[in-house]
Short mmCIF file of C-alpha atoms and ligand atoms in Angstrom, two decimals:
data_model
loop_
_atom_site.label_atom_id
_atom_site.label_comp_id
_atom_site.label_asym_id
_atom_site.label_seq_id
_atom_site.Cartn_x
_atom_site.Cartn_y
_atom_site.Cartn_z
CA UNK A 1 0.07 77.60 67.99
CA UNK A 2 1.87 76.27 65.33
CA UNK A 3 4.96 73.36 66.60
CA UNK A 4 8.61 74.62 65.77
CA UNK A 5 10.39 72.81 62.52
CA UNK A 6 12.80 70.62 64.10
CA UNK A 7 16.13 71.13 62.28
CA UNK A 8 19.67 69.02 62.96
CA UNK A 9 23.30 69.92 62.00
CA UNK A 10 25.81 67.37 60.55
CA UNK A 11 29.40 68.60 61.57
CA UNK A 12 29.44 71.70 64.13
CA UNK A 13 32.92 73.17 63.07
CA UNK A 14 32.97 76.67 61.60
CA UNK A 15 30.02 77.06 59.42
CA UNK A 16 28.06 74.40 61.31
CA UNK A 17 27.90 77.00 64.42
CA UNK A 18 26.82 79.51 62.43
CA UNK A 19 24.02 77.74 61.48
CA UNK A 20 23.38 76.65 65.07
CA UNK A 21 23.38 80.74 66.23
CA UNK A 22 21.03 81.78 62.77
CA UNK A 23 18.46 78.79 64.20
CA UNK A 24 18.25 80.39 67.13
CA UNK A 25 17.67 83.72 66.00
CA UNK A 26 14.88 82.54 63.34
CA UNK A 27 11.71 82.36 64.99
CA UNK A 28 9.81 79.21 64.32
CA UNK A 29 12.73 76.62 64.14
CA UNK A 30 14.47 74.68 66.90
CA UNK A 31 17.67 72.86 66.79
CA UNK A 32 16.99 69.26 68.13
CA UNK A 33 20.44 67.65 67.73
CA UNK A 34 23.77 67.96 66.44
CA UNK A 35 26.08 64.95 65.11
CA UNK A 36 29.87 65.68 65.04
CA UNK A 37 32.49 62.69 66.01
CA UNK A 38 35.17 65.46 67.28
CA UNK A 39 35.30 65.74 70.85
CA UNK A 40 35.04 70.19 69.96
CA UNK A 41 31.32 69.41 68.34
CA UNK A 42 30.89 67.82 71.16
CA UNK A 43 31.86 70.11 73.77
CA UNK A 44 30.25 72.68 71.32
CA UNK A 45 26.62 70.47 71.67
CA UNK A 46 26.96 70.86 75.18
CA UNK A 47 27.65 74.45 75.31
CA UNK A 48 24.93 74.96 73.31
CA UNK A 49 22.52 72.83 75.43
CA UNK A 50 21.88 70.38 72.14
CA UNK A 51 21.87 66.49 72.09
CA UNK A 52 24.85 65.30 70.49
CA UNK A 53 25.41 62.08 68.65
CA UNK A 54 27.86 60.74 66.95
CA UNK A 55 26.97 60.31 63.91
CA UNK A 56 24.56 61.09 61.45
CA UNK A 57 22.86 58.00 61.31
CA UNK A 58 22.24 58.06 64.97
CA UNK A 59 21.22 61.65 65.14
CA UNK A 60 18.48 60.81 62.38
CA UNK A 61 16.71 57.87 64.30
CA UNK A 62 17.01 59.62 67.72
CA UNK A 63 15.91 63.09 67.31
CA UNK A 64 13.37 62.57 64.29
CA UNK A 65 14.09 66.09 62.57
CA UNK A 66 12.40 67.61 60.14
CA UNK A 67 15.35 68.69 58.27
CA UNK A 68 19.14 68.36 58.46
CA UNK A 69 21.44 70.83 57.63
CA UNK A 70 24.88 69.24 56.54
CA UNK A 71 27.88 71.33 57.07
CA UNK A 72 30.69 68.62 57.43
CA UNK A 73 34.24 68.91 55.16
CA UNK A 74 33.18 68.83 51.40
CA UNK A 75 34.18 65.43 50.66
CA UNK A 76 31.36 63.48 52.81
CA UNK A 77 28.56 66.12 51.73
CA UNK A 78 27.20 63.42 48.97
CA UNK A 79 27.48 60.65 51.29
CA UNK A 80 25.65 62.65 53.86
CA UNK A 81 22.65 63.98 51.59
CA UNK A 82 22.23 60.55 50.32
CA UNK A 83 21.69 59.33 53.84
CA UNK A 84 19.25 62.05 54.39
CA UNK A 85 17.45 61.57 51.22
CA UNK A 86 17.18 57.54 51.46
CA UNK A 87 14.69 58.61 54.30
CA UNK A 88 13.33 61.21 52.47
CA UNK A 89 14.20 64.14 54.76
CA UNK A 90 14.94 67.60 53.05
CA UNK A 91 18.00 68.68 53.39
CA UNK A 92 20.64 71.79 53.08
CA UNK A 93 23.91 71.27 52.10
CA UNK A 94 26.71 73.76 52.86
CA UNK A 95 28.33 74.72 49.54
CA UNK A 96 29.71 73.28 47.18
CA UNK A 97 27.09 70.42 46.67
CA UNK A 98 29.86 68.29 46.56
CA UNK A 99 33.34 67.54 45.18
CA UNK A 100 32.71 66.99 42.02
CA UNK A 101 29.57 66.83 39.51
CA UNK A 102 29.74 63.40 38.84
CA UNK A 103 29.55 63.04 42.84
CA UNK A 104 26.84 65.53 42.96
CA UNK A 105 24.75 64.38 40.10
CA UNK A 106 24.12 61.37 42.43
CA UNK A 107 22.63 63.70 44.59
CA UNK A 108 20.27 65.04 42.11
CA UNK A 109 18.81 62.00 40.95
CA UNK A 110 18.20 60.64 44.09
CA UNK A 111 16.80 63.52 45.47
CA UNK A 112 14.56 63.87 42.00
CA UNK A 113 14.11 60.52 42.19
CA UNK A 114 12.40 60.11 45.66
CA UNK A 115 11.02 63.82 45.46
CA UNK A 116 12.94 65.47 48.52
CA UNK A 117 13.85 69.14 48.26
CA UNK A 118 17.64 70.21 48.40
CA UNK A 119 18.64 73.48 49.08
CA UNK A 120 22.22 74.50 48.43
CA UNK A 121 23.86 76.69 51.10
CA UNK A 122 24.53 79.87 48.64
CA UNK A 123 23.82 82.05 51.45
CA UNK A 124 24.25 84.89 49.91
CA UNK A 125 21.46 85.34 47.69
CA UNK A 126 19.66 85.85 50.71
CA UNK A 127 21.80 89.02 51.40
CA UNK A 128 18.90 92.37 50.53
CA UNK A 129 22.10 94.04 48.51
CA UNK A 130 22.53 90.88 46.44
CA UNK A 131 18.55 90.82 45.99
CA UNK A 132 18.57 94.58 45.15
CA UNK A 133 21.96 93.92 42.22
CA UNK A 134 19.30 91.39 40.60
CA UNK A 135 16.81 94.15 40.74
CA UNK A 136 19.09 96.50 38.97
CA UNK A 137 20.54 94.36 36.36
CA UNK A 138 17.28 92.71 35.61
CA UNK A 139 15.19 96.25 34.80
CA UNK A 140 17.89 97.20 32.36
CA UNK A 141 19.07 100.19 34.25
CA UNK A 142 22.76 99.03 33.24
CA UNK A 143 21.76 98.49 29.58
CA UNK A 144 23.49 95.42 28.71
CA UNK A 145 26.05 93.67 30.79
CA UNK A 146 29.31 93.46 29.03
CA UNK A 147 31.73 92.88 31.17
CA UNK A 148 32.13 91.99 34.81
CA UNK A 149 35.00 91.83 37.43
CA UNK A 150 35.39 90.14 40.44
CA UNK A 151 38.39 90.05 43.34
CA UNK A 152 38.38 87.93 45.67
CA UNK A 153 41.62 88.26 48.10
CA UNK A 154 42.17 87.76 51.38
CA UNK A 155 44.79 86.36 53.75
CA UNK A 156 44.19 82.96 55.65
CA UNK A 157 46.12 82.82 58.45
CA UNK A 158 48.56 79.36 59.33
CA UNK A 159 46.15 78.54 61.79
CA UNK A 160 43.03 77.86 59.59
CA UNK A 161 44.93 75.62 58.06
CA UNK A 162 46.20 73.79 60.99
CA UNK A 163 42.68 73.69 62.74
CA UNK A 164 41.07 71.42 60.23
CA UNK A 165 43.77 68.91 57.82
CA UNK A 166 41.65 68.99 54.74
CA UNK A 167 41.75 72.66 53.80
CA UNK A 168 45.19 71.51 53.13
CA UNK A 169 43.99 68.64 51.01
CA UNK A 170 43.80 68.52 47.58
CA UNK A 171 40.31 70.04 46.43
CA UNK A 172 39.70 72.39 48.94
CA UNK A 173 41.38 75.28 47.70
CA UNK A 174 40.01 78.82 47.27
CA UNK A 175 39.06 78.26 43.80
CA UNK A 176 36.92 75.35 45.29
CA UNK A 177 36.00 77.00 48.83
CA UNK A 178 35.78 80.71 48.21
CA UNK A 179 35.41 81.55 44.43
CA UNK A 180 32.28 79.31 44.35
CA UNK A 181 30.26 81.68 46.36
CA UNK A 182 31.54 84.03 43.72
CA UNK A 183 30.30 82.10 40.58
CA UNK A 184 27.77 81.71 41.78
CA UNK A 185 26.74 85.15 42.58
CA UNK A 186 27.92 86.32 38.78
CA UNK A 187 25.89 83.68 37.48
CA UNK A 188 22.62 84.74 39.71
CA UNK A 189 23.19 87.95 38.70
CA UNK A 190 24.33 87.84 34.81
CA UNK A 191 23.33 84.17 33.60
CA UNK A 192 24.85 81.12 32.93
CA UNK A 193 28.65 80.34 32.08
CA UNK A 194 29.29 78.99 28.59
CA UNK A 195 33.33 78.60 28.48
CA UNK A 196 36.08 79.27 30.83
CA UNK A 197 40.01 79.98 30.60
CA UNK A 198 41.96 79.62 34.17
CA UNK A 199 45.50 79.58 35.22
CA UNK A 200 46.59 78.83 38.97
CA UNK A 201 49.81 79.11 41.08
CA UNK A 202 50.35 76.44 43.51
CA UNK A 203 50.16 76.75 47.04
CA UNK A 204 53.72 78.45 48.66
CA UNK A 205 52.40 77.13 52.09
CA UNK A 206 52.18 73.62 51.34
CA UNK A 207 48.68 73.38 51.09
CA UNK A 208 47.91 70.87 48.27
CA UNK A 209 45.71 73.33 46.02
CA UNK A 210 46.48 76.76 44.58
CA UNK A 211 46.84 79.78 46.78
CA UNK A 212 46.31 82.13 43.07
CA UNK A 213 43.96 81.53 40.42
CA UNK A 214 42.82 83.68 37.73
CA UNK A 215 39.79 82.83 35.87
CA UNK A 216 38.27 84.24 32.14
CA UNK A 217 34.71 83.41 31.63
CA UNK A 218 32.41 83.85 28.87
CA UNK A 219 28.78 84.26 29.83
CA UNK A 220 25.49 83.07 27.39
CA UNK A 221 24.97 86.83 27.21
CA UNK A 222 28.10 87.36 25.68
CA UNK A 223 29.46 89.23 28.69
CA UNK A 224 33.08 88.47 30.08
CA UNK A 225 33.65 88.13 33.28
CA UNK A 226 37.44 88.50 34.45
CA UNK A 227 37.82 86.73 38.18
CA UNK A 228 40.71 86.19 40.55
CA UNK A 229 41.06 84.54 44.07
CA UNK A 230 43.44 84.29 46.68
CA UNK A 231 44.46 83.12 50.18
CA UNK A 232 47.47 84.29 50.62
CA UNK A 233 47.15 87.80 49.32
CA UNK A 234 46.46 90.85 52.25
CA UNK A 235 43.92 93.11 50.78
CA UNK A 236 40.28 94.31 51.83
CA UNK A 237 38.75 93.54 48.07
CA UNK A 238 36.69 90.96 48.78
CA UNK A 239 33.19 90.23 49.35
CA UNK A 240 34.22 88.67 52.98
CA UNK A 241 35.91 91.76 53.50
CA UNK A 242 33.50 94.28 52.29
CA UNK A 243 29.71 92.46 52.24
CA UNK A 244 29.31 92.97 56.61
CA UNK A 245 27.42 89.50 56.57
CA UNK A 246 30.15 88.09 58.86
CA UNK A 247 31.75 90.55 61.81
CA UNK A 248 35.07 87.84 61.67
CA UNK A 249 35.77 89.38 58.72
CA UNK A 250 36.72 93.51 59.84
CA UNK A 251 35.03 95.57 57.09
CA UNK A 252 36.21 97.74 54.58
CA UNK A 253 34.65 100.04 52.98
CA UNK A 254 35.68 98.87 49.46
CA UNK A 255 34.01 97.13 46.71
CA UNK A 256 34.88 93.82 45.31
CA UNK A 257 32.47 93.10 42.03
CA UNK A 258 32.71 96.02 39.04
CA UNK A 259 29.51 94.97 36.30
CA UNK A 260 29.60 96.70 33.53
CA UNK A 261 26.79 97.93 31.20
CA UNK A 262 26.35 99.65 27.54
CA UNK A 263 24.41 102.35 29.75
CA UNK A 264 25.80 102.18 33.32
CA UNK A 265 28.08 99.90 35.90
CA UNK A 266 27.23 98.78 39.31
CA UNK A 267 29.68 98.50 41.93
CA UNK A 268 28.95 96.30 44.91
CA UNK A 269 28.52 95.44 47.78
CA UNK A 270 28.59 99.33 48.05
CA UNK A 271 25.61 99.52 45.27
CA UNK A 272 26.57 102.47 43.66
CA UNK A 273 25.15 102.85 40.20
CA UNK A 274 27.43 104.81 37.85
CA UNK A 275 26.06 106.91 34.78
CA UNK A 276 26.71 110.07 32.84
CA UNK A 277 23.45 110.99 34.70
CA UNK A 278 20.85 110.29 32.77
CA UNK A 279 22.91 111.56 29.21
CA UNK A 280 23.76 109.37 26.25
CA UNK A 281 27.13 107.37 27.47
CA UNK A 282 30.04 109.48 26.79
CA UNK A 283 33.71 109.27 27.93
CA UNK A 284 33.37 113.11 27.52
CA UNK A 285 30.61 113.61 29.51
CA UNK A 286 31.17 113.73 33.63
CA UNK A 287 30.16 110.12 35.37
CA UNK A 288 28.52 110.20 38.80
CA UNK A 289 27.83 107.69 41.22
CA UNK A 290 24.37 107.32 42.55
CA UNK A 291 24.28 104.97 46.05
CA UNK A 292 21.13 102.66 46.46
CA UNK A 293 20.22 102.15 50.55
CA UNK A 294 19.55 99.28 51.35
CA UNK A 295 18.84 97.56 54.51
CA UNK A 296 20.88 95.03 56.18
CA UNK A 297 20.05 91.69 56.94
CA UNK A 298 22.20 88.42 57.87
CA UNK A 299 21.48 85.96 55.23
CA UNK A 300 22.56 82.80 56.83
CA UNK A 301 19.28 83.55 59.40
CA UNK A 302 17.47 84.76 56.47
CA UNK A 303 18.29 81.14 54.36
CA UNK A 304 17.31 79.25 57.52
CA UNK A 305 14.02 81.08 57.31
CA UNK A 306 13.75 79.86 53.94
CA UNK A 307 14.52 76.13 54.51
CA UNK A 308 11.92 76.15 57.05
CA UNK A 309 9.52 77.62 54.32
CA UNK A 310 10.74 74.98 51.52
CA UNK A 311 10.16 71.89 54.67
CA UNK A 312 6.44 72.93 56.10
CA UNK A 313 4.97 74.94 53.19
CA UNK A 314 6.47 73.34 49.82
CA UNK A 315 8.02 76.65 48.93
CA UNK A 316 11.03 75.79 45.88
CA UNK A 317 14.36 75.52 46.83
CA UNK A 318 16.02 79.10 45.84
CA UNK A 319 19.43 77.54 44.91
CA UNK A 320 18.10 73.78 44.30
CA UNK A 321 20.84 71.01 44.11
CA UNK A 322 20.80 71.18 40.48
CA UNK A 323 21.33 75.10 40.72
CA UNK A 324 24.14 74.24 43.22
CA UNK A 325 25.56 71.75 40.41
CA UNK A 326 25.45 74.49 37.39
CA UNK A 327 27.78 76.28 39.94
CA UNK A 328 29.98 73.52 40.83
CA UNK A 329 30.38 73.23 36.60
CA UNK A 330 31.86 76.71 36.61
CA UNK A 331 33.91 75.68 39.02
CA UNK A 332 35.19 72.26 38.03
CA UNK A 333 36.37 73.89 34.38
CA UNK A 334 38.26 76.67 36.10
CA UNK A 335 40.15 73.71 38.11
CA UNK A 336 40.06 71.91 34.61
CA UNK A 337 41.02 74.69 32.83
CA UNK A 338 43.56 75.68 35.74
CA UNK A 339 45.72 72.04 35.20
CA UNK A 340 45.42 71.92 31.25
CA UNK A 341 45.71 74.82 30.04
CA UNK A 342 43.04 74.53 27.91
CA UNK A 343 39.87 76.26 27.41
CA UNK A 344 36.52 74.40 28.91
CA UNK A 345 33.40 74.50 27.59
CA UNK A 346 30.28 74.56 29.70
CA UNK A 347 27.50 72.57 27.90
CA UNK A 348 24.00 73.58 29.33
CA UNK A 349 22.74 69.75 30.01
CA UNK A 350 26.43 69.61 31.91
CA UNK A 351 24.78 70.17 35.32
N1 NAD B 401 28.57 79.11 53.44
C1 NAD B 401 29.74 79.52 53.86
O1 NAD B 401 30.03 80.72 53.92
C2 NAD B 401 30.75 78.53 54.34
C3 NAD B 401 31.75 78.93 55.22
C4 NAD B 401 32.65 77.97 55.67
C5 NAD B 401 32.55 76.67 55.21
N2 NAD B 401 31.58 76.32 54.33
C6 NAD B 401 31.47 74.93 53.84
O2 NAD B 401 31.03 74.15 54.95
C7 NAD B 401 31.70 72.91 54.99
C8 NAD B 401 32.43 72.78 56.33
O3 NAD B 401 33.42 73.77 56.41
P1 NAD B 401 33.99 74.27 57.83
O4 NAD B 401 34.98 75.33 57.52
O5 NAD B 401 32.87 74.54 58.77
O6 NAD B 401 34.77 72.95 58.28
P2 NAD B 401 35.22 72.54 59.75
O7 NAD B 401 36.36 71.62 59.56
O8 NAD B 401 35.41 73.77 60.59
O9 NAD B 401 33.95 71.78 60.33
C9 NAD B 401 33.55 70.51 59.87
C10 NAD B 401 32.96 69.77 61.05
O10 NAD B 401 32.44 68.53 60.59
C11 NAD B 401 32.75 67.54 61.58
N3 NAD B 401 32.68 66.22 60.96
C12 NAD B 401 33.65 65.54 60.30
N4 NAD B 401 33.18 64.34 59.91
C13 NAD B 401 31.89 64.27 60.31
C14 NAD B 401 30.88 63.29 60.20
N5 NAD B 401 31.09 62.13 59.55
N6 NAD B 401 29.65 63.55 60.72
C15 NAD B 401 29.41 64.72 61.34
N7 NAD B 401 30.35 65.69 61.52
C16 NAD B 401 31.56 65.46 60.98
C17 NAD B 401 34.14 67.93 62.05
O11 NAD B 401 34.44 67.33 63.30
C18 NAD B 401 34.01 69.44 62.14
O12 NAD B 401 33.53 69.86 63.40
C19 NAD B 401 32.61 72.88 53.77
O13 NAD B 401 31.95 72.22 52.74
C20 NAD B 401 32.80 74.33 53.41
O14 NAD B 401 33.02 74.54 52.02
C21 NAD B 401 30.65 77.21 53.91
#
């Protein structure tokens, strides 16, 4: 019988548990340690029945994993993977890759340097419905994409602020924490991001960041894409709010992305496929929605599956650090964008 891959978490706060819970429900790995200096990870460890430590350092020499999964606040993710990569140990970081490109491309080239693989925690690529939009768009059902729209609202409440300080800090705003996972699903599913437009309204809770942004952006294709994100908005269009990957988050039965083709549009996550059935296009003509099934599955287990594939069998990382970086680019010139006022172009070799 083939050993477990042993896997350790950096930082056991929100997403880090979740990542404990889909190792345990993935057959085949095993959680061997956690490192978290806050006396909850700690108390957390011990719930869970897992060693604790410290710190990462610590964790690393004692428990000899096979691969670390680093879900610790944004700004130490670099410092973290570079750790991790100095002793050449594959690793997944949480999203986004880091706080800024510059910080992440340090990342990269160490991690291309010494040959470990990186895997970006985009987690929901792994979800089937995402899987089954690529499907859609990619066999030209749609015709081609022209324009896409994306909400992404929700209301955080005081506490999740309060729980951990640097939410509030500058940086980790939605446009950083929550419209990432966004970009980067529009850019799995309709190609890379050549020039963005973004304005942003500043925090009315205090929080250093923006609690409204809306961003314009201009895909290779020559698609638009029209985005906006908010914390402090109540409303169930988002993909938290309508995707079922989380039960936190009570669903909806809404949609939150619209993409538009010359031939059809696709709605999702409720993957309904909208034509003049089968006719020539025609604002005349009567439009009907056909719905695609497809089965669920959580894709934080289904990404921890994958990690153990990319550790013990060689498999390529699905979102790859510099994949994680071509997001964080999209990103970074919406913030740009956001405090200029300018327009930001997205050179390819930028990321
Ligand atoms: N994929 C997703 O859907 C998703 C969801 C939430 C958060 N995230 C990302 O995960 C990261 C963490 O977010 P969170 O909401 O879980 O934060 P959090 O504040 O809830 O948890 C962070 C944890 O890291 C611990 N920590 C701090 N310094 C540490 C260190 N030096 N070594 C080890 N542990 C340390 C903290 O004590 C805390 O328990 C962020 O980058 C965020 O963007 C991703």
């Amino acid at each position: 019988m083939t050993q477990s891959i042993h896997l350790a978490i950096s930082g056991l706060g929100l997403i880090g548990r979740r990542h404990a819970q889909a190792i345990a429900r993935q057959p085949g790995v095993e959680l061997v340690g956690v490192a978290d200096p806050a006396e909850a990870g700690q108390v957390e460890a011990h719930r869970l029945g897992v060693p604790w430590y410290d710190s990462l350092p610590e964790m690393i020499e004692a428990t000899r994993p096979e691969g670390v999964i680093i879900a610790t606040p944004t700004p130490q993710h670099a410092a973290q993977a570079l750790i991790c990569i100095d002793r050449a140990l594959p690793v997944l970081i949480e999203k986004p890759i880091a706080t800024s490109v510059a910080e992440g491309q340090r990342v990269v080239d160490a991690a291309e340097a010494r040959g470990v693989p990186v895997l970006v925690g985009h987690h929901r690529r792994y979800n089937p419905l995402i899987e089954k939009a690529h499907e859609v768009i990619t066999s030209g059902i749609l015709g081609e994409v022209r324009a896409v729209q994306a909400t992404c609202w929700f209301y955080k409440p005081d506490a999740y602020f309060e729980a951990s300080p640097w939410r509030k800090q500058k940086g980790a705003g939605p446009i950083s924490v929550n419209l990432v996972h966004d970009v980067d699903l529009l850019r799995h599913l309709c190609g890379e991001v050549i020039s963005v437009r973004a304005v942003a309204a500043p925090s009315r809770r205090g929080s250093e960041n923006e609690d409204v942004a809306a961003a314009l952006l201009t895909f290779e294709s020559g698609a638009l894409g029209t985005l906006t994100v908010s914390d402090a908005i109540a409303a169930p269009w988002s993909w938290e709010m309508t995707a079922r990957e989380n039960a936190v988050y009570p669903a909806t039965a809404e949609s939150c992305y619209l993409i538009g083709g010359s031939r059809a549009a696709l709605s999702l996550p409720d993957l309904r496929v909208w034509s003049h059935s089968g006719k020539a296009p025609d604002w005349w003509q009567p439009i009907s929605a056909t719905h695609l099934a497809q089965e669920a599955a959580d894709p934080l287990v289904r990404q921890i599956a994958h990690f153990g594939a990319v550790i013990r069998d060689g498999v390529a990382p699905r979102v790859s650090a510099r994949e994680g970086m071509r997001t964080l680019a999209v990103i970074e010139a919406i913030q740009g964008s956001a405090e200029t006022g300018e327009a930001v172009q997205i050179s390819a070799g930028s990321a």
